[in-house]
Amino acid sequence: MMRTTRGGGLDGDPGTGFLSEVRDAVSTRTALLVLGVLAVQLAFIASYIGAFHEPKPHEIPIAVTAPSAPVTAQAVQQLRGLPGEPLKPRAVKDEAEALAQIRNRDVDGALIVDPRAPGDRLLVTSAAGASLSQALEQIVGSAEQAQKRTLTVTDVVPESAGDARGLSAFYLVVGWCVGGYLCASALAISAGAKPANPARALIRLAVMLLYAIVAGLLGAVIAGPILDALPGSIPALWGLGALLVFSVGAITLAFQGIAGVVGIGLAILLVVVLGNPSAGGAYPYPLLPGFWRAIGPALPPGAGTFAARSIAYFKGNGAGGPFLILSAWAVGATAITLVLSLMRQDRRNHDKDLARMAKSSSAGV
């Protein structure tokens, strides 16, 4: 039985003390890693609560049209002057143009003004996020009520029956991201965080690519035909999933090449701590605070969520930008991984040359 003796450690050896045992059990490196984990945990709490605790509409893009240009201009001015700037109205020619802009993802709703009627019509799209369409309905409804007018709301691009509150695209993207950094982490655990040479780096990237292709297909099939949660093109969702998984995996490999096992934590910080709450899932971009609203579209979860919704409900309209963002992450992270492996190989070869020279010199003496 383990017991503490007078002046001894936990193993009963009187030659060791408790502090010595602690130093042996927890190295300086381990202590730093534990502090790093604590920092990531606190950042997670701050990021998620900071993003979600007080959603507030800010410059939601909305189209406005009326039978005449002066009436349209007046309605735009009234909406632009609402306290806190919750809306970003733009004048359009007619209802057809307003509907086209919604389906192209240029705006999130449209107000159809008819001064000859007792009320106006609001076109929304719950497929872009139920919380966003509800915010539009509340803001415009209050403005109409202040003018003693009624408001009729029409959901022109509704979410599918199996996609509660339009969150399936976000959860699919989160699953793809988790797979990306877990696969890269598994490669690091099995063969060392930093690839020894370019050949090994290429092998890891190739494995990551194969995994991404399979994960992208299976994720799209589960969300589509199996669970009937997301409509839209399966090949397009497959392509998005493969690109997203590979991007996140390549980012994790690049961070590992820079910082070793700590790189896994850096990848989690970027993708999970910063990326997920700013992705526009539970609350689309116009409802997020400024910091999260600014970084969201540039990070993989945000780009993936926007593109997945575009594919599922908007025939891919607006998905081009997010695909370019994900491609940039994939190419940049791949390049960093390969360059670091080349540098590591050159350094190792240089060390070998120095050792060989030193051995030759000693032999000559």
Short mmCIF file of C-alpha atoms in Angstrom, two decimals:
data_model
loop_
_atom_site.label_atom_id
_atom_site.label_comp_id
_atom_site.label_asym_id
_atom_site.label_seq_id
_atom_site.Cartn_x
_atom_site.Cartn_y
_atom_site.Cartn_z
CA MET A 1 0.00 0.00 0.00
CA MET A 2 1.23 3.52 -0.89
CA ARG A 3 1.67 5.71 2.19
CA THR A 4 3.49 8.87 3.17
CA THR A 5 6.27 8.47 5.76
CA ARG A 6 7.95 11.07 7.89
CA GLY A 7 10.08 13.17 5.56
CA GLY A 8 9.27 10.84 2.68
CA GLY A 9 7.35 10.98 -0.56
CA LEU A 10 4.10 9.32 -1.58
CA ASP A 11 5.98 6.14 -2.46
CA GLY A 12 7.23 5.75 1.10
CA ASP A 13 10.82 6.52 0.19
CA PRO A 14 12.24 8.75 2.95
CA GLY A 15 14.77 10.09 0.44
CA THR A 16 12.08 11.97 -1.50
CA GLY A 17 9.75 14.74 -0.43
CA PHE A 18 6.29 15.74 -1.58
CA LEU A 19 7.54 18.66 -3.70
CA SER A 20 10.02 16.39 -5.43
CA GLU A 21 7.20 14.00 -6.25
CA VAL A 22 5.16 16.88 -7.72
CA ARG A 23 8.09 18.03 -9.83
CA ASP A 24 8.61 14.49 -11.13
CA ALA A 25 4.92 13.97 -11.86
CA VAL A 26 4.22 17.38 -13.47
CA SER A 27 6.99 18.75 -15.64
CA THR A 28 7.26 22.40 -16.62
CA ARG A 29 6.06 21.50 -20.12
CA THR A 30 3.02 19.71 -18.70
CA ALA A 31 2.20 22.64 -16.46
CA LEU A 32 2.36 25.01 -19.45
CA LEU A 33 0.09 22.72 -21.45
CA VAL A 34 -2.41 22.66 -18.58
CA LEU A 35 -2.37 26.46 -18.45
CA GLY A 36 -2.89 26.50 -22.21
CA VAL A 37 -5.92 24.23 -21.85
CA LEU A 38 -7.32 26.58 -19.20
CA ALA A 39 -6.83 29.54 -21.52
CA VAL A 40 -8.66 27.77 -24.37
CA GLN A 41 -11.48 26.79 -22.02
CA LEU A 42 -11.95 30.37 -20.79
CA ALA A 43 -11.76 31.65 -24.36
CA PHE A 44 -14.47 29.14 -25.34
CA ILE A 45 -16.77 30.40 -22.58
CA ALA A 46 -16.11 34.05 -23.38
CA SER A 47 -16.55 33.57 -27.14
CA TYR A 48 -19.83 31.66 -27.03
CA ILE A 49 -21.46 33.77 -24.34
CA GLY A 50 -20.12 36.96 -25.91
CA ALA A 51 -21.61 36.05 -29.28
CA PHE A 52 -24.98 34.72 -28.11
CA HIS A 53 -25.95 36.40 -24.85
CA GLU A 54 -27.52 39.51 -26.39
CA PRO A 55 -28.37 39.20 -30.12
CA LYS A 56 -29.04 42.63 -31.58
CA PRO A 57 -30.01 43.34 -35.21
CA HIS A 58 -27.52 45.48 -37.10
CA GLU A 59 -27.95 46.60 -40.71
CA ILE A 60 -29.98 43.65 -41.94
CA PRO A 61 -30.08 44.08 -45.74
CA ILE A 62 -33.65 44.53 -46.94
CA ALA A 63 -35.09 45.53 -50.32
CA VAL A 64 -37.87 48.14 -50.47
CA THR A 65 -40.26 48.83 -53.33
CA ALA A 66 -43.45 50.81 -53.88
CA PRO A 67 -45.63 51.83 -56.87
CA SER A 68 -43.67 55.07 -57.30
CA ALA A 69 -40.06 56.12 -56.77
CA PRO A 70 -40.90 58.93 -54.28
CA VAL A 71 -42.86 56.54 -52.05
CA THR A 72 -40.03 54.01 -52.23
CA ALA A 73 -37.48 56.66 -51.29
CA GLN A 74 -39.62 57.79 -48.36
CA ALA A 75 -39.97 54.22 -47.06
CA VAL A 76 -36.22 53.65 -47.38
CA GLN A 77 -35.52 56.81 -45.45
CA GLN A 78 -37.91 55.84 -42.67
CA LEU A 79 -36.35 52.38 -42.26
CA ARG A 80 -32.84 53.80 -42.39
CA GLY A 81 -33.69 56.18 -39.56
CA LEU A 82 -34.81 53.52 -37.09
CA PRO A 83 -32.92 53.74 -33.76
CA GLY A 84 -29.80 51.58 -33.62
CA GLU A 85 -29.66 51.07 -37.41
CA PRO A 86 -31.20 47.58 -37.34
CA LEU A 87 -31.88 47.63 -41.09
CA LYS A 88 -29.91 48.44 -44.23
CA PRO A 89 -32.67 49.19 -46.76
CA ARG A 90 -32.14 49.53 -50.48
CA ALA A 91 -34.62 50.66 -53.13
CA VAL A 92 -35.51 48.24 -55.92
CA LYS A 93 -37.67 48.62 -59.01
CA ASP A 94 -40.47 46.17 -58.21
CA GLU A 95 -41.44 43.04 -56.31
CA ALA A 96 -39.88 40.76 -58.92
CA GLU A 97 -36.49 42.40 -58.45
CA ALA A 98 -36.89 42.24 -54.68
CA LEU A 99 -37.65 38.51 -54.87
CA ALA A 100 -34.67 37.95 -57.17
CA GLN A 101 -32.34 39.68 -54.71
CA ILE A 102 -33.62 37.48 -51.88
CA ARG A 103 -33.00 34.33 -53.91
CA ASN A 104 -29.55 35.59 -54.93
CA ARG A 105 -28.78 36.17 -51.21
CA ASP A 106 -28.18 39.87 -51.78
CA VAL A 107 -30.81 40.79 -49.16
CA ASP A 108 -32.51 38.92 -46.33
CA GLY A 109 -36.01 40.27 -46.90
CA ALA A 110 -38.14 42.75 -48.80
CA LEU A 111 -40.83 45.27 -47.88
CA ILE A 112 -43.55 45.75 -50.51
CA VAL A 113 -45.20 49.10 -49.79
CA ASP A 114 -48.72 49.87 -51.08
CA PRO A 115 -49.96 53.30 -49.93
CA ARG A 116 -53.41 52.55 -51.38
CA ALA A 117 -53.91 49.60 -49.00
CA PRO A 118 -54.22 49.62 -45.19
CA GLY A 119 -51.02 47.62 -44.83
CA ASP A 120 -47.83 46.43 -46.52
CA ARG A 121 -46.22 43.05 -47.20
CA LEU A 122 -42.92 41.69 -45.90
CA LEU A 123 -41.09 38.91 -47.71
CA VAL A 124 -38.70 36.87 -45.53
CA THR A 125 -36.69 33.67 -45.86
CA SER A 126 -36.52 31.37 -42.85
CA ALA A 127 -34.05 29.18 -44.80
CA ALA A 128 -31.38 31.82 -44.17
CA GLY A 129 -32.01 31.54 -40.42
CA ALA A 130 -35.26 31.53 -38.47
CA SER A 131 -33.96 34.03 -35.94
CA LEU A 132 -33.13 36.46 -38.76
CA SER A 133 -36.58 36.29 -40.36
CA GLN A 134 -38.18 36.71 -36.94
CA ALA A 135 -36.04 39.77 -36.24
CA LEU A 136 -37.09 41.31 -39.56
CA GLU A 137 -40.74 40.63 -38.82
CA GLN A 138 -40.46 42.24 -35.39
CA ILE A 139 -38.55 45.34 -36.55
CA VAL A 140 -40.66 46.08 -39.62
CA GLY A 141 -43.85 45.16 -37.77
CA SER A 142 -43.10 47.71 -35.05
CA ALA A 143 -42.37 50.38 -37.66
CA GLU A 144 -45.63 49.65 -39.46
CA GLN A 145 -47.59 49.66 -36.20
CA ALA A 146 -46.18 53.08 -35.35
CA GLN A 147 -47.76 54.33 -38.60
CA LYS A 148 -51.02 52.50 -37.78
CA ARG A 149 -50.57 50.11 -40.69
CA THR A 150 -50.78 46.33 -40.80
CA LEU A 151 -48.12 43.93 -42.04
CA THR A 152 -48.55 40.65 -43.90
CA VAL A 153 -45.52 38.33 -43.75
CA THR A 154 -44.72 35.76 -46.46
CA ASP A 155 -41.90 33.24 -46.19
CA VAL A 156 -40.70 33.01 -49.80
CA VAL A 157 -37.85 30.54 -49.13
CA PRO A 158 -38.97 28.44 -46.14
CA GLU A 159 -36.82 25.89 -44.37
CA SER A 160 -37.60 22.25 -45.09
CA ALA A 161 -39.83 20.27 -42.75
CA GLY A 162 -36.86 18.33 -41.39
CA ASP A 163 -34.68 21.39 -40.82
CA ALA A 164 -35.83 22.87 -37.53
CA ARG A 165 -35.05 26.60 -37.38
CA GLY A 166 -32.67 26.22 -40.32
CA LEU A 167 -29.87 24.80 -38.15
CA SER A 168 -29.14 21.57 -40.02
CA ALA A 169 -26.62 23.23 -42.34
CA PHE A 170 -24.73 24.62 -39.35
CA TYR A 171 -24.65 21.28 -37.53
CA LEU A 172 -23.49 19.52 -40.69
CA VAL A 173 -20.64 22.02 -41.04
CA VAL A 174 -19.70 21.63 -37.36
CA GLY A 175 -19.51 17.87 -37.85
CA TRP A 176 -17.29 18.25 -40.90
CA CYS A 177 -14.99 20.64 -39.03
CA VAL A 178 -14.71 18.28 -36.05
CA GLY A 179 -13.76 15.45 -38.39
CA GLY A 180 -11.11 17.59 -40.05
CA TYR A 181 -9.13 18.51 -36.95
CA LEU A 182 -9.64 15.11 -35.27
CA CYS A 183 -8.25 13.28 -38.30
CA ALA A 184 -5.21 15.59 -38.42
CA SER A 185 -4.76 15.15 -34.67
CA ALA A 186 -4.86 11.36 -35.03
CA LEU A 187 -2.13 11.54 -37.66
CA ALA A 188 0.01 13.57 -35.25
CA ILE A 189 -0.58 11.19 -32.33
CA SER A 190 0.31 8.14 -34.41
CA ALA A 191 3.49 9.46 -36.05
CA GLY A 192 4.61 12.65 -34.30
CA ALA A 193 3.18 16.15 -34.54
CA LYS A 194 5.82 17.48 -36.94
CA PRO A 195 6.42 15.48 -40.16
CA ALA A 196 10.12 14.68 -40.49
CA ASN A 197 10.36 15.43 -44.22
CA PRO A 198 8.31 16.59 -47.24
CA ALA A 199 7.47 13.01 -48.23
CA ARG A 200 5.79 12.36 -44.88
CA ALA A 201 4.02 15.72 -45.04
CA LEU A 202 2.66 14.82 -48.49
CA ILE A 203 1.50 11.43 -47.19
CA ARG A 204 -0.38 13.09 -44.32
CA LEU A 205 -1.98 15.58 -46.70
CA ALA A 206 -2.95 12.75 -49.07
CA VAL A 207 -4.53 10.79 -46.20
CA MET A 208 -6.32 13.96 -45.14
CA LEU A 209 -7.65 14.44 -48.68
CA LEU A 210 -8.95 10.87 -48.92
CA TYR A 211 -10.61 11.20 -45.51
CA ALA A 212 -12.18 14.52 -46.59
CA ILE A 213 -13.65 12.99 -49.75
CA VAL A 214 -15.26 10.14 -47.80
CA ALA A 215 -16.41 12.37 -44.92
CA GLY A 216 -17.88 14.94 -47.29
CA LEU A 217 -19.94 12.32 -49.12
CA LEU A 218 -21.21 10.57 -45.99
CA GLY A 219 -22.12 13.83 -44.29
CA ALA A 220 -24.10 15.00 -47.33
CA VAL A 221 -25.92 11.66 -47.59
CA ILE A 222 -26.82 11.64 -43.87
CA ALA A 223 -28.13 15.23 -43.95
CA GLY A 224 -29.94 14.70 -47.24
CA PRO A 225 -31.45 11.33 -48.22
CA ILE A 226 -31.13 9.58 -44.86
CA LEU A 227 -32.47 12.22 -42.43
CA ASP A 228 -34.19 14.42 -45.04
CA ALA A 229 -32.94 17.50 -43.19
CA LEU A 230 -31.38 19.40 -46.09
CA PRO A 231 -32.64 19.63 -49.67
CA GLY A 232 -30.36 20.64 -52.51
CA SER A 233 -27.70 19.00 -54.65
CA ILE A 234 -25.90 16.07 -53.01
CA PRO A 235 -22.84 16.42 -55.31
CA ALA A 236 -22.58 20.13 -54.41
CA LEU A 237 -22.84 19.40 -50.67
CA TRP A 238 -20.30 16.61 -51.12
CA GLY A 239 -17.87 19.00 -52.77
CA LEU A 240 -18.39 21.55 -50.01
CA GLY A 241 -17.90 18.93 -47.31
CA ALA A 242 -14.72 17.55 -48.86
CA LEU A 243 -13.24 21.04 -49.23
CA LEU A 244 -14.24 22.06 -45.69
CA VAL A 245 -12.89 18.89 -44.03
CA PHE A 246 -9.62 19.12 -45.94
CA SER A 247 -9.27 22.84 -45.15
CA VAL A 248 -9.70 22.32 -41.41
CA GLY A 249 -7.42 19.27 -41.47
CA ALA A 250 -4.74 21.15 -43.40
CA ILE A 251 -5.00 24.07 -40.97
CA THR A 252 -4.46 21.65 -38.08
CA LEU A 253 -1.46 20.07 -39.82
CA ALA A 254 0.02 23.50 -40.44
CA PHE A 255 -0.39 24.51 -36.80
CA GLN A 256 1.18 21.22 -35.75
CA GLY A 257 4.12 21.94 -38.03
CA ILE A 258 4.56 25.31 -36.33
CA ALA A 259 3.94 24.40 -32.69
CA GLY A 260 3.91 20.61 -32.42
CA VAL A 261 1.13 19.12 -30.30
CA VAL A 262 0.18 22.63 -29.17
CA GLY A 263 -0.95 23.18 -32.76
CA ILE A 264 -4.02 21.03 -32.08
CA GLY A 265 -5.08 23.54 -29.44
CA LEU A 266 -4.46 26.42 -31.85
CA ALA A 267 -6.65 24.74 -34.45
CA ILE A 268 -9.43 24.29 -31.87
CA LEU A 269 -9.05 27.94 -30.89
CA LEU A 270 -9.48 29.07 -34.51
CA VAL A 271 -12.19 26.67 -35.65
CA VAL A 272 -14.20 25.95 -32.49
CA VAL A 273 -13.66 28.86 -30.12
CA LEU A 274 -13.72 31.62 -32.73
CA GLY A 275 -15.26 29.95 -35.77
CA ASN A 276 -18.37 28.21 -34.46
CA PRO A 277 -20.05 31.08 -32.56
CA SER A 278 -19.34 33.46 -35.47
CA ALA A 279 -20.55 31.02 -38.16
CA GLY A 280 -24.05 32.48 -38.45
CA GLY A 281 -25.70 29.25 -37.35
CA ALA A 282 -27.96 29.98 -34.39
CA TYR A 283 -27.78 33.72 -35.11
CA PRO A 284 -26.92 34.89 -38.65
CA TYR A 285 -24.30 37.61 -39.09
CA PRO A 286 -26.59 40.68 -38.78
CA LEU A 287 -27.60 39.54 -35.27
CA LEU A 288 -24.07 38.99 -33.94
CA PRO A 289 -21.90 41.54 -32.10
CA GLY A 290 -19.35 43.43 -34.20
CA PHE A 291 -16.28 41.27 -33.57
CA TRP A 292 -17.99 37.96 -34.38
CA ARG A 293 -19.87 39.52 -37.30
CA ALA A 294 -16.56 40.68 -38.78
CA ILE A 295 -14.56 37.45 -38.47
CA GLY A 296 -17.33 34.94 -39.18
CA PRO A 297 -17.40 35.01 -42.99
CA ALA A 298 -13.60 34.61 -43.19
CA LEU A 299 -13.37 31.47 -41.00
CA PRO A 300 -14.13 27.91 -42.21
CA PRO A 301 -17.30 27.32 -40.13
CA GLY A 302 -18.86 30.60 -41.29
CA ALA A 303 -17.94 30.10 -44.94
CA GLY A 304 -19.17 26.51 -44.77
CA THR A 305 -22.50 27.38 -43.13
CA PHE A 306 -23.30 30.14 -45.63
CA ALA A 307 -22.38 27.90 -48.57
CA ALA A 308 -24.37 24.92 -47.22
CA ARG A 309 -27.52 27.04 -46.87
CA SER A 310 -26.97 28.48 -50.34
CA ILE A 311 -26.70 25.00 -51.85
CA ALA A 312 -29.68 23.64 -49.91
CA TYR A 313 -32.14 26.47 -50.47
CA PHE A 314 -30.84 29.05 -52.96
CA LYS A 315 -29.56 26.90 -55.86
CA GLY A 316 -25.98 27.70 -54.89
CA ASN A 317 -26.42 31.48 -55.24
CA GLY A 318 -23.87 33.34 -53.13
CA ALA A 319 -21.74 30.24 -52.48
CA GLY A 320 -18.86 31.32 -54.73
CA GLY A 321 -17.23 33.59 -52.16
CA PRO A 322 -17.26 31.01 -49.34
CA PHE A 323 -15.80 28.37 -51.67
CA LEU A 324 -12.94 30.75 -52.51
CA ILE A 325 -12.34 31.42 -48.80
CA LEU A 326 -12.17 27.70 -48.01
CA SER A 327 -9.87 27.11 -51.00
CA ALA A 328 -7.55 29.85 -49.77
CA TRP A 329 -7.37 28.23 -46.33
CA ALA A 330 -6.67 24.83 -47.89
CA VAL A 331 -3.95 26.09 -50.25
CA GLY A 332 -2.31 28.32 -47.63
CA ALA A 333 -2.26 25.63 -44.93
CA THR A 334 -0.93 23.03 -47.38
CA ALA A 335 1.87 25.37 -48.44
CA ILE A 336 2.83 26.10 -44.83
CA THR A 337 2.92 22.38 -43.99
CA LEU A 338 5.19 21.58 -46.95
CA VAL A 339 7.52 24.55 -46.43
CA LEU A 340 7.97 23.72 -42.74
CA SER A 341 8.76 20.09 -43.58
CA LEU A 342 11.36 21.25 -46.12
CA MET A 343 12.94 23.54 -43.56
CA ARG A 344 12.97 20.74 -41.00
CA GLN A 345 14.65 18.38 -43.46
CA ASP A 346 17.29 20.98 -44.38
CA ARG A 347 18.01 21.60 -40.70
CA ARG A 348 18.33 17.87 -40.04
CA ASN A 349 20.67 17.43 -43.02
CA HIS A 350 22.74 20.39 -41.85
CA ASP A 351 23.04 18.88 -38.35
CA LYS A 352 24.12 15.58 -39.87
CA ASP A 353 26.78 17.33 -41.95
CA LEU A 354 28.12 19.11 -38.88
CA ALA A 355 28.21 15.86 -36.93
CA ARG A 356 30.02 14.15 -39.80
CA MET A 357 32.57 16.95 -40.00
CA ALA A 358 33.13 16.84 -36.26
CA LYS A 359 33.64 13.08 -36.40
CA SER A 360 36.11 13.42 -39.29
CA SER A 361 38.05 16.07 -37.44
CA SER A 362 38.28 13.99 -34.27
CA ALA A 363 39.37 10.98 -36.32
CA GLY A 364 42.10 13.03 -38.00
CA VAL A 365 43.42 14.19 -34.65
#
